[in-house]
PDB file of C-alpha atoms and ligand atoms in Angstrom:
ATOM      1  CA  MET A   1      22.427 -30.712 -52.299  1.00  0.00           C
ATOM      2  CA  SER A   2      25.493 -32.055 -54.114  1.00  0.00           C
ATOM      3  CA  THR A   3      25.483 -35.667 -55.381  1.00  0.00           C
ATOM      4  CA  LYS A   4      27.940 -36.554 -52.604  1.00  0.00           C
ATOM      5  CA  GLU A   5      25.544 -35.180 -49.992  1.00  0.00           C
ATOM      6  CA  GLU A   6      22.592 -36.956 -51.609  1.00  0.00           C
ATOM      7  CA  ILE A   7      24.493 -40.288 -51.498  1.00  0.00           C
ATOM      8  CA  GLU A   8      25.234 -39.714 -47.823  1.00  0.00           C
ATOM      9  CA  ALA A   9      21.618 -38.812 -47.082  1.00  0.00           C
ATOM     10  CA  LEU A  10      20.477 -42.089 -48.684  1.00  0.00           C
ATOM     11  CA  ALA A  11      23.045 -44.282 -46.828  1.00  0.00           C
ATOM     12  CA  PRO A  12      23.530 -47.095 -45.900  1.00  0.00           C
ATOM     13  CA  TRP A  13      24.019 -48.636 -49.376  1.00  0.00           C
ATOM     14  CA  PHE A  14      24.334 -52.356 -50.241  1.00  0.00           C
ATOM     15  CA  HIS A  15      24.895 -51.727 -53.958  1.00  0.00           C
ATOM     16  CA  ASN A  16      27.940 -49.814 -55.081  1.00  0.00           C
ATOM     17  CA  ILE A  17      26.592 -48.039 -58.134  1.00  0.00           C
ATOM     18  CA  HIS A  18      28.932 -46.111 -60.423  1.00  0.00           C
ATOM     19  CA  LEU A  19      26.932 -42.987 -61.217  1.00  0.00           C
ATOM     20  CA  PRO A  20      27.189 -41.178 -64.559  1.00  0.00           C
ATOM     21  CA  ASP A  21      29.282 -38.403 -62.917  1.00  0.00           C
ATOM     22  CA  GLY A  22      31.847 -40.966 -61.712  1.00  0.00           C
ATOM     23  CA  ARG A  23      30.760 -40.987 -58.074  1.00  0.00           C
ATOM     24  CA  GLU A  24      30.118 -44.334 -56.356  1.00  0.00           C
ATOM     25  CA  THR A  25      27.386 -45.063 -53.824  1.00  0.00           C
ATOM     26  CA  ALA A  26      29.379 -47.544 -51.675  1.00  0.00           C
ATOM     27  CA  PRO A  27      33.039 -47.373 -52.702  1.00  0.00           C
ATOM     28  CA  ASN A  28      34.210 -49.110 -49.508  1.00  0.00           C
ATOM     29  CA  HIS A  29      31.863 -52.107 -49.815  1.00  0.00           C
ATOM     30  CA  PHE A  30      32.927 -55.118 -47.700  1.00  0.00           C
ATOM     31  CA  LEU A  31      32.572 -57.413 -50.757  1.00  0.00           C
ATOM     32  CA  GLY A  32      34.641 -55.167 -53.050  1.00  0.00           C
ATOM     33  CA  ASP A  33      33.073 -53.533 -56.100  1.00  0.00           C
ATOM     34  CA  PHE A  34      29.706 -55.204 -55.545  1.00  0.00           C
ATOM     35  CA  PRO A  35      27.662 -56.048 -57.568  1.00  0.00           C
ATOM     36  CA  THR A  36      29.761 -54.934 -60.576  1.00  0.00           C
ATOM     37  CA  PHE A  37      31.998 -58.011 -60.241  1.00  0.00           C
ATOM     38  CA  LYS A  38      28.910 -60.290 -60.169  1.00  0.00           C
ATOM     39  CA  TRP A  39      27.465 -58.571 -63.254  1.00  0.00           C
ATOM     40  CA  GLU A  40      30.789 -59.043 -65.076  1.00  0.00           C
ATOM     41  CA  GLU A  41      30.444 -62.806 -64.498  1.00  0.00           C
ATOM     42  CA  ILE A  42      26.825 -62.998 -65.617  1.00  0.00           C
ATOM     43  CA  LYS A  43      26.421 -60.409 -68.354  1.00  0.00           C
ATOM     44  CA  SER A  44      27.477 -62.538 -71.323  1.00  0.00           C
ATOM     45  CA  SER A  45      24.882 -65.206 -70.394  1.00  0.00           C
ATOM     46  CA  ILE A  46      22.055 -62.688 -70.931  1.00  0.00           C
ATOM     47  CA  PRO A  47      20.975 -61.452 -74.377  1.00  0.00           C
ATOM     48  CA  GLU A  48      22.713 -58.177 -75.163  1.00  0.00           C
ATOM     49  CA  ASP A  49      19.595 -56.763 -76.779  1.00  0.00           C
ATOM     50  CA  LEU A  50      16.656 -56.883 -74.400  1.00  0.00           C
ATOM     51  CA  ASN A  51      14.390 -54.603 -76.416  1.00  0.00           C
ATOM     52  CA  GLY A  52      10.852 -55.956 -76.130  1.00  0.00           C
ATOM     53  CA  TRP A  53      11.724 -58.036 -73.051  1.00  0.00           C
ATOM     54  CA  LYS A  54       9.759 -57.702 -69.846  1.00  0.00           C
ATOM     55  CA  VAL A  55      11.973 -58.218 -66.828  1.00  0.00           C
ATOM     56  CA  LEU A  56      11.105 -58.725 -63.169  1.00  0.00           C
ATOM     57  CA  ASP A  57      13.835 -57.866 -60.638  1.00  0.00           C
ATOM     58  CA  ILE A  58      12.994 -59.305 -57.225  1.00  0.00           C
ATOM     59  CA  GLY A  59      14.675 -57.758 -54.202  1.00  0.00           C
ATOM     60  CA  CYS A  60      16.031 -55.045 -56.471  1.00  0.00           C
ATOM     61  CA  ASN A  61      17.771 -53.229 -53.612  1.00  0.00           C
ATOM     62  CA  ALA A  62      19.324 -49.993 -54.967  1.00  0.00           C
ATOM     63  CA  GLY A  63      18.536 -51.167 -58.494  1.00  0.00           C
ATOM     64  CA  PHE A  64      21.965 -52.121 -59.853  1.00  0.00           C
ATOM     65  CA  TYR A  65      20.659 -55.023 -61.975  1.00  0.00           C
ATOM     66  CA  SER A  66      17.462 -53.183 -62.983  1.00  0.00           C
ATOM     67  CA  LEU A  67      19.647 -50.419 -64.397  1.00  0.00           C
ATOM     68  CA  GLU A  68      21.912 -52.785 -66.331  1.00  0.00           C
ATOM     69  CA  LEU A  69      18.911 -54.635 -67.796  1.00  0.00           C
ATOM     70  CA  ALA A  70      17.118 -51.377 -68.662  1.00  0.00           C
ATOM     71  CA  LYS A  71      20.331 -50.154 -70.371  1.00  0.00           C
ATOM     72  CA  ARG A  72      19.995 -53.227 -72.638  1.00  0.00           C
ATOM     73  CA  GLY A  73      16.494 -52.104 -73.584  1.00  0.00           C
ATOM     74  CA  ALA A  74      14.321 -54.114 -71.178  1.00  0.00           C
ATOM     75  CA  GLU A  75      11.159 -52.839 -69.570  1.00  0.00           C
ATOM     76  CA  VAL A  76      11.795 -53.611 -65.902  1.00  0.00           C
ATOM     77  CA  ASN A  77       9.429 -54.134 -62.991  1.00  0.00           C
ATOM     78  CA  ALA A  78      11.487 -54.024 -59.825  1.00  0.00           C
ATOM     79  CA  ILE A  79      10.194 -54.993 -56.414  1.00  0.00           C
ATOM     80  CA  ASP A  80      11.602 -54.881 -52.914  1.00  0.00           C
ATOM     81  CA  LEU A  81       9.975 -54.969 -49.523  1.00  0.00           C
ATOM     82  CA  ASP A  82      12.313 -52.337 -48.091  1.00  0.00           C
ATOM     83  CA  GLU A  83      11.284 -48.724 -48.534  1.00  0.00           C
ATOM     84  CA  HIS A  84      14.807 -47.505 -47.828  1.00  0.00           C
ATOM     85  CA  TYR A  85      16.293 -49.456 -50.747  1.00  0.00           C
ATOM     86  CA  LEU A  86      13.446 -48.476 -53.063  1.00  0.00           C
ATOM     87  CA  LYS A  87      14.169 -44.821 -52.327  1.00  0.00           C
ATOM     88  CA  GLN A  88      17.801 -45.381 -53.345  1.00  0.00           C
ATOM     89  CA  ALA A  89      16.703 -47.269 -56.471  1.00  0.00           C
ATOM     90  CA  LYS A  90      14.335 -44.527 -57.624  1.00  0.00           C
ATOM     91  CA  TRP A  91      16.966 -41.862 -57.045  1.00  0.00           C
ATOM     92  CA  THR A  92      19.630 -43.846 -58.910  1.00  0.00           C
ATOM     93  CA  ALA A  93      17.342 -44.581 -61.894  1.00  0.00           C
ATOM     94  CA  GLY A  94      16.697 -40.833 -62.115  1.00  0.00           C
ATOM     95  CA  LYS A  95      20.445 -40.137 -62.239  1.00  0.00           C
ATOM     96  CA  PHE A  96      20.724 -42.459 -65.271  1.00  0.00           C
ATOM     97  CA  GLY A  97      17.564 -41.055 -66.890  1.00  0.00           C
ATOM     98  CA  LEU A  98      16.129 -44.584 -66.876  1.00  0.00           C
ATOM     99  CA  ASP A  99      13.129 -43.950 -64.627  1.00  0.00           C
ATOM    100  CA  ASP A 100      10.750 -44.282 -67.583  1.00  0.00           C
ATOM    101  CA  ARG A 101      11.983 -47.857 -68.238  1.00  0.00           C
ATOM    102  CA  ILE A 102      11.878 -49.127 -64.644  1.00  0.00           C
ATOM    103  CA  THR A 103       8.852 -49.340 -62.359  1.00  0.00           C
ATOM    104  CA  PHE A 104       9.640 -49.765 -58.677  1.00  0.00           C
ATOM    105  CA  ARG A 105       7.091 -51.226 -56.282  1.00  0.00           C
ATOM    106  CA  GLN A 106       7.140 -52.063 -52.605  1.00  0.00           C
ATOM    107  CA  MET A 107       6.072 -55.700 -52.642  1.00  0.00           C
ATOM    108  CA  GLN A 108       6.707 -59.074 -51.057  1.00  0.00           C
ATOM    109  CA  VAL A 109       7.735 -61.745 -53.553  1.00  0.00           C
ATOM    110  CA  TYR A 110       4.565 -63.681 -52.583  1.00  0.00           C
ATOM    111  CA  ASP A 111       2.356 -60.736 -53.669  1.00  0.00           C
ATOM    112  CA  LEU A 112       3.272 -61.639 -57.260  1.00  0.00           C
ATOM    113  CA  ALA A 113       0.836 -64.576 -57.017  1.00  0.00           C
ATOM    114  CA  HIS A 114      -1.935 -61.971 -57.155  1.00  0.00           C
ATOM    115  CA  THR A 115      -0.703 -60.190 -60.264  1.00  0.00           C
ATOM    116  CA  GLU A 116      -1.457 -61.081 -63.874  1.00  0.00           C
ATOM    117  CA  GLU A 117       1.733 -60.026 -65.662  1.00  0.00           C
ATOM    118  CA  LYS A 118       4.300 -62.533 -66.972  1.00  0.00           C
ATOM    119  CA  TYR A 119       7.977 -61.876 -67.646  1.00  0.00           C
ATOM    120  CA  ASP A 120      10.505 -63.028 -70.240  1.00  0.00           C
ATOM    121  CA  LEU A 121      13.266 -62.806 -67.650  1.00  0.00           C
ATOM    122  CA  VAL A 122      12.986 -63.094 -63.883  1.00  0.00           C
ATOM    123  CA  TRP A 123      15.984 -61.866 -61.911  1.00  0.00           C
ATOM    124  CA  PHE A 124      16.010 -63.674 -58.571  1.00  0.00           C
ATOM    125  CA  MET A 125      19.365 -62.994 -56.971  1.00  0.00           C
ATOM    126  CA  GLY A 126      20.171 -62.787 -53.292  1.00  0.00           C
ATOM    127  CA  VAL A 127      16.634 -63.320 -52.019  1.00  0.00           C
ATOM    128  CA  PHE A 128      15.805 -67.075 -51.932  1.00  0.00           C
ATOM    129  CA  TYR A 129      17.687 -67.808 -48.682  1.00  0.00           C
ATOM    130  CA  HIS A 130      16.083 -64.829 -46.945  1.00  0.00           C
ATOM    131  CA  LEU A 131      12.630 -66.354 -47.367  1.00  0.00           C
ATOM    132  CA  ARG A 132      10.797 -68.469 -44.811  1.00  0.00           C
ATOM    133  CA  TYR A 133       8.810 -70.017 -47.688  1.00  0.00           C
ATOM    134  CA  PRO A 134      11.391 -70.371 -50.468  1.00  0.00           C
ATOM    135  CA  LEU A 135       9.739 -73.123 -52.509  1.00  0.00           C
ATOM    136  CA  LEU A 136       6.445 -71.249 -52.517  1.00  0.00           C
ATOM    137  CA  ALA A 137       8.292 -68.253 -53.974  1.00  0.00           C
ATOM    138  CA  LEU A 138       9.846 -70.477 -56.679  1.00  0.00           C
ATOM    139  CA  ASP A 139       6.454 -71.970 -57.543  1.00  0.00           C
ATOM    140  CA  ILE A 140       5.025 -68.463 -57.891  1.00  0.00           C
ATOM    141  CA  LEU A 141       7.966 -67.287 -59.999  1.00  0.00           C
ATOM    142  CA  SER A 142       7.781 -70.330 -62.224  1.00  0.00           C
ATOM    143  CA  GLN A 143       4.320 -69.180 -63.273  1.00  0.00           C
ATOM    144  CA  LYS A 144       5.564 -65.659 -63.900  1.00  0.00           C
ATOM    145  CA  THR A 145       8.499 -66.699 -66.104  1.00  0.00           C
ATOM    146  CA  THR A 146       8.133 -67.344 -69.822  1.00  0.00           C
ATOM    147  CA  LYS A 147      11.819 -67.678 -70.848  1.00  0.00           C
ATOM    148  CA  MET A 148      14.635 -67.363 -68.316  1.00  0.00           C
ATOM    149  CA  MET A 149      15.455 -66.948 -64.682  1.00  0.00           C
ATOM    150  CA  VAL A 150      18.741 -65.775 -63.216  1.00  0.00           C
ATOM    151  CA  PHE A 151      18.961 -67.355 -59.794  1.00  0.00           C
ATOM    152  CA  GLN A 152      21.476 -66.817 -57.025  1.00  0.00           C
ATOM    153  CA  THR A 153      21.427 -68.004 -53.460  1.00  0.00           C
ATOM    154  CA  LEU A 154      23.671 -68.425 -50.491  1.00  0.00           C
ATOM    155  CA  SER A 155      24.473 -72.143 -50.557  1.00  0.00           C
ATOM    156  CA  LEU A 156      26.244 -75.008 -48.806  1.00  0.00           C
ATOM    157  CA  PRO A 157      29.856 -75.584 -49.830  1.00  0.00           C
ATOM    158  CA  GLY A 158      30.396 -78.251 -52.510  1.00  0.00           C
ATOM    159  CA  LYS A 159      29.309 -79.028 -56.064  1.00  0.00           C
ATOM    160  CA  GLU A 160      28.217 -82.680 -55.791  1.00  0.00           C
ATOM    161  CA  GLU A 161      25.550 -83.824 -58.232  1.00  0.00           C
ATOM    162  CA  MET A 162      23.643 -87.107 -58.542  1.00  0.00           C
ATOM    163  CA  GLU A 163      20.989 -88.914 -60.585  1.00  0.00           C
ATOM    164  CA  ILE A 164      17.838 -88.571 -58.552  1.00  0.00           C
ATOM    165  CA  PRO A 165      16.081 -91.932 -58.116  1.00  0.00           C
ATOM    166  CA  GLN A 166      12.418 -92.120 -59.142  1.00  0.00           C
ATOM    167  CA  ASP A 167      11.619 -93.578 -55.746  1.00  0.00           C
ATOM    168  CA  VAL A 168      13.433 -94.317 -52.488  1.00  0.00           C
ATOM    169  CA  GLU A 169      12.603 -97.432 -50.489  1.00  0.00           C
ATOM    170  CA  PHE A 170      11.442 -96.609 -46.976  1.00  0.00           C
ATOM    171  CA  HIS A 171      14.293 -98.595 -45.368  1.00  0.00           C
ATOM    172  CA  LYS A 172      16.935 -97.162 -47.692  1.00  0.00           C
ATOM    173  CA  ARG A 173      16.645 -93.551 -46.607  1.00  0.00           C
ATOM    174  CA  ASP A 174      20.350 -93.440 -45.777  1.00  0.00           C
ATOM    175  CA  ILE A 175      20.844 -92.291 -49.351  1.00  0.00           C
ATOM    176  CA  MET A 176      19.520 -88.920 -48.203  1.00  0.00           C
ATOM    177  CA  LYS A 177      22.564 -88.544 -45.959  1.00  0.00           C
ATOM    178  CA  THR A 178      24.959 -88.570 -48.908  1.00  0.00           C
ATOM    179  CA  ALA A 179      26.627 -85.257 -49.769  1.00  0.00           C
ATOM    180  CA  ALA A 180      24.928 -84.941 -53.157  1.00  0.00           C
ATOM    181  CA  TRP A 181      21.364 -85.615 -51.998  1.00  0.00           C
ATOM    182  CA  PRO A 182      19.317 -82.441 -52.580  1.00  0.00           C
ATOM    183  CA  LYS A 183      19.020 -80.605 -49.298  1.00  0.00           C
ATOM    184  CA  MET A 184      18.787 -77.269 -47.538  1.00  0.00           C
ATOM    185  CA  ALA A 185      20.368 -76.452 -44.195  1.00  0.00           C
ATOM    186  CA  PHE A 186      18.023 -74.540 -41.895  1.00  0.00           C
ATOM    187  CA  ILE A 187      19.498 -71.628 -39.960  1.00  0.00           C
ATOM    188  CA  GLU A 188      17.593 -71.325 -36.724  1.00  0.00           C
ATOM    189  CA  ASP A 189      19.369 -68.236 -35.449  1.00  0.00           C
ATOM    190  CA  ARG A 190      21.890 -66.304 -37.527  1.00  0.00           C
ATOM    191  CA  LEU A 191      24.424 -66.746 -40.285  1.00  0.00           C
ATOM    192  CA  ALA A 192      27.114 -64.085 -40.649  1.00  0.00           C
ATOM    193  CA  GLY A 193      25.245 -62.154 -37.951  1.00  0.00           C
ATOM    194  CA  ASP A 194      22.125 -61.863 -40.122  1.00  0.00           C
ATOM    195  CA  PRO A 195      18.862 -63.163 -38.625  1.00  0.00           C
ATOM    196  CA  THR A 196      17.157 -62.988 -42.068  1.00  0.00           C
ATOM    197  CA  ASN A 197      19.258 -65.852 -43.478  1.00  0.00           C
ATOM    198  CA  TRP A 198      17.011 -68.918 -43.113  1.00  0.00           C
ATOM    199  CA  TRP A 199      18.276 -71.517 -45.591  1.00  0.00           C
ATOM    200  CA  ALA A 200      21.398 -72.717 -47.371  1.00  0.00           C
ATOM    201  CA  PRO A 201      20.648 -75.279 -50.125  1.00  0.00           C
ATOM    202  CA  ASN A 202      23.348 -77.491 -51.646  1.00  0.00           C
ATOM    203  CA  HIS A 203      24.144 -77.475 -55.371  1.00  0.00           C
ATOM    204  CA  GLN A 204      22.022 -80.531 -56.217  1.00  0.00           C
ATOM    205  CA  GLY A 205      19.226 -79.085 -54.071  1.00  0.00           C
ATOM    206  CA  ILE A 206      19.210 -75.973 -56.242  1.00  0.00           C
ATOM    207  CA  ILE A 207      19.167 -78.027 -59.451  1.00  0.00           C
ATOM    208  CA  SER A 208      16.378 -80.265 -58.137  1.00  0.00           C
ATOM    209  CA  MET A 209      14.203 -77.475 -56.732  1.00  0.00           C
ATOM    210  CA  LEU A 210      14.475 -75.485 -59.938  1.00  0.00           C
ATOM    211  CA  ARG A 211      13.640 -78.612 -61.957  1.00  0.00           C
ATOM    212  CA  SER A 212      10.678 -79.333 -59.737  1.00  0.00           C
ATOM    213  CA  CYS A 213       9.462 -75.811 -60.559  1.00  0.00           C
ATOM    214  CA  GLY A 214       9.831 -76.316 -64.332  1.00  0.00           C
ATOM    215  CA  PHE A 215      13.332 -74.911 -64.934  1.00  0.00           C
ATOM    216  CA  LYS A 216      16.415 -76.527 -66.409  1.00  0.00           C
ATOM    217  CA  ILE A 217      19.811 -75.050 -65.687  1.00  0.00           C
ATOM    218  CA  VAL A 218      21.673 -74.025 -68.820  1.00  0.00           C
ATOM    219  CA  ALA A 219      24.711 -72.250 -67.344  1.00  0.00           C
ATOM    220  CA  MET A 220      26.469 -71.422 -64.106  1.00  0.00           C
ATOM    221  CA  PRO A 221      28.370 -68.252 -64.902  1.00  0.00           C
ATOM    222  CA  GLY A 222      29.553 -67.582 -61.355  1.00  0.00           C
ATOM    223  CA  GLU A 223      29.721 -68.901 -57.836  1.00  0.00           C
ATOM    224  CA  GLU A 224      26.187 -69.802 -56.601  1.00  0.00           C
ATOM    225  CA  THR A 225      24.706 -68.269 -59.776  1.00  0.00           C
ATOM    226  CA  TYR A 226      22.481 -70.227 -62.160  1.00  0.00           C
ATOM    227  CA  ILE A 227      20.923 -69.388 -65.520  1.00  0.00           C
ATOM    228  CA  ALA A 228      17.724 -71.388 -65.821  1.00  0.00           C
ATOM    229  CA  GLU A 229      15.302 -71.724 -68.699  1.00  0.00           C
ATOM    230  CA  LYS A 230      11.673 -72.684 -68.626  1.00  0.00           C
ATOM    231  CA  ASP A 231      11.445 -76.275 -69.889  1.00  0.00           C
ATOM    232  CA  LYS A 232       7.988 -77.308 -71.086  1.00  0.00           C
ATOM    233  CA  SER A 233       8.924 -80.993 -70.935  1.00  0.00           C
ATOM    234  CA  LEU A 234       9.134 -80.785 -67.128  1.00  0.00           C
ATOM    235  CA  THR A 235       5.907 -81.386 -65.253  1.00  0.00           C
ATOM    236  CA  THR A 236       5.721 -79.378 -62.071  1.00  0.00           C
ATOM    237  CA  SER A 237       3.603 -80.487 -59.162  1.00  0.00           C
ATOM    238  CA  LEU A 238       1.342 -77.488 -59.809  1.00  0.00           C
ATOM    239  CA  GLU A 239       0.135 -79.115 -63.001  1.00  0.00           C
ATOM    240  CA  SER A 240      -0.714 -82.288 -61.141  1.00  0.00           C
ATOM    241  CA  TRP A 241      -1.932 -83.274 -57.696  1.00  0.00           C
ATOM    242  CA  ASN A 242      -0.449 -80.367 -55.779  1.00  0.00           C
ATOM    243  CA  TYR A 243      -2.260 -77.394 -57.309  1.00  0.00           C
ATOM    244  CA  SER A 244      -4.789 -77.055 -54.511  1.00  0.00           C
ATOM    245  CA  GLU A 245      -2.017 -76.788 -51.907  1.00  0.00           C
ATOM    246  CA  TYR A 246      -0.400 -74.013 -53.929  1.00  0.00           C
ATOM    247  CA  LEU A 247      -3.684 -72.116 -54.281  1.00  0.00           C
ATOM    248  CA  SER A 248      -4.351 -72.402 -50.575  1.00  0.00           C
ATOM    249  CA  ALA A 249      -0.789 -71.274 -49.707  1.00  0.00           C
ATOM    250  CA  VAL A 250      -1.203 -68.093 -51.759  1.00  0.00           C
ATOM    251  CA  GLY A 251      -4.536 -67.345 -50.104  1.00  0.00           C
ATOM    252  CA  LYS A 252      -6.829 -68.230 -53.001  1.00  0.00           C
ATOM    253  CA  ASP A 253     -10.154 -70.028 -52.736  1.00  0.00           C
ATOM    254  CA  TRP A 254      -8.788 -73.358 -53.980  1.00  0.00           C
ATOM    255  CA  GLN A 255     -12.126 -75.168 -54.119  1.00  0.00           C
ATOM    256  CA  LYS A 256     -13.585 -72.461 -56.339  1.00  0.00           C
ATOM    257  CA  GLU A 257     -10.445 -72.275 -58.529  1.00  0.00           C
ATOM    258  CA  ILE A 258     -10.225 -76.061 -58.963  1.00  0.00           C
ATOM    259  CA  SER A 259     -13.886 -76.385 -59.905  1.00  0.00           C
ATOM    260  CA  LYS A 260     -13.493 -73.516 -62.426  1.00  0.00           C
ATOM    261  CA  LYS A 261     -10.526 -75.371 -63.940  1.00  0.00           C
ATOM    262  CA  THR A 262     -12.278 -78.723 -64.166  1.00  0.00           C
ATOM    263  CA  LYS A 263     -15.364 -77.125 -65.783  1.00  0.00           C
ATOM    264  CA  LYS A 264     -13.204 -75.674 -68.606  1.00  0.00           C
TER     265      LYS A 264
HETATM  266  C1  LIG N 301      20.909 -59.622 -50.263  1.00  0.00           C
HETATM  267  S1  LIG N 301      19.917 -58.370 -50.968  1.00  0.00           S
HETATM  268  C2  LIG N 301      20.091 -58.764 -52.689  1.00  0.00           C
HETATM  269  C3  LIG N 301      19.917 -57.569 -53.577  1.00  0.00           C
HETATM  270  C4  LIG N 301      20.057 -57.836 -55.082  1.00  0.00           C
HETATM  271  N1  LIG N 301      19.007 -58.683 -55.585  1.00  0.00           N
HETATM  272  C5  LIG N 301      21.390 -58.421 -55.379  1.00  0.00           C
HETATM  273  O1  LIG N 301      21.479 -59.619 -55.745  1.00  0.00           O
HETATM  274  O2  LIG N 301      22.381 -57.692 -55.234  1.00  0.00           O
HETATM  275  C6  LIG N 301      18.263 -58.911 -50.634  1.00  0.00           C
HETATM  276  C7  LIG N 301      17.202 -57.918 -51.087  1.00  0.00           C
HETATM  277  O3  LIG N 301      15.947 -58.584 -51.130  1.00  0.00           O
HETATM  278  C8  LIG N 301      14.978 -57.836 -50.429  1.00  0.00           C
HETATM  279  N2  LIG N 301      14.015 -58.819 -49.899  1.00  0.00           N
HETATM  280  C9  LIG N 301      14.207 -59.691 -48.874  1.00  0.00           C
HETATM  281  N3  LIG N 301      13.115 -60.435 -48.683  1.00  0.00           N
HETATM  282  C10 LIG N 301      12.209 -60.049 -49.629  1.00  0.00           C
HETATM  283  C11 LIG N 301      10.873 -60.444 -49.933  1.00  0.00           C
HETATM  284  N4  LIG N 301      10.247 -61.360 -49.191  1.00  0.00           N
HETATM  285  N5  LIG N 301      10.234 -59.844 -50.974  1.00  0.00           N
HETATM  286  C12 LIG N 301      10.861 -58.860 -51.680  1.00  0.00           C
HETATM  287  N6  LIG N 301      12.121 -58.445 -51.423  1.00  0.00           N
HETATM  288  C13 LIG N 301      12.784 -59.025 -50.416  1.00  0.00           C
HETATM  289  C14 LIG N 301      15.763 -57.069 -49.374  1.00  0.00           C
HETATM  290  O4  LIG N 301      15.087 -55.909 -48.923  1.00  0.00           O
HETATM  291  C15 LIG N 301      17.046 -56.742 -50.121  1.00  0.00           C
HETATM  292  O5  LIG N 301      16.971 -55.557 -50.848  1.00  0.00           O
END
């Protein structure tokens, strides 16, 4: 089969990947040259030399970002729940001769709670709003990340920010109706025809959720795109009263785990 025929056999494509022979996997993409234009925005916010870095690419799709990060020297673990996209990703990595640097696995983001490995860089783009349990995913990923996370989500229009009060009086809850208050809109049916879009957080909501999971935002290189770093000075709820809820939510025996921890 020619490369052109192979591309057609693997269609439909969401990533337009420029192959080494000059062919493109989705040259007529509805977003333009996607995700090349997103990568152009982000690439200078990521270290150019990723040798020795372990990277986790969640919802890797056809592997565009995994390839770019592997080209910089990273060892990449890429996961996606969709077998179709993983097939594209494996094929594309082979075309670039990068299949020894990238491991592809069919996994749900939540499955990561049952793995041991940690990552210097977690790439979490285009997945958060597709999840029914987005904050659980962020709590899991917070424990997997040692240095940085690149985070992108569909969001609500606007860039309002605010100082978050330490407490809100019961009768003063109107403050939560202000534009900047951290929030997520729930999509009961569809957005842009897609029934897998569940949530659209606002800008302050993204900042606050990331902070609550132990990340501080250090840059916003593009629309809806955040570079976050692990910040040890932030206490997440997992280190305090909420750990048992987390353990239970990821299907662990929380009573056993908590008693092991307190015995230490
Ligand atoms: C909108 S695409 C984003 C692809 C890529 N990360 C990007 O930013 O271009 C969402 C991808 O996440 C995958 N996905 C959705 N829910 C997932 C989940 N719960 N666990 C793992 N992957 C998921 C989809 O199969 C799809 O490939």
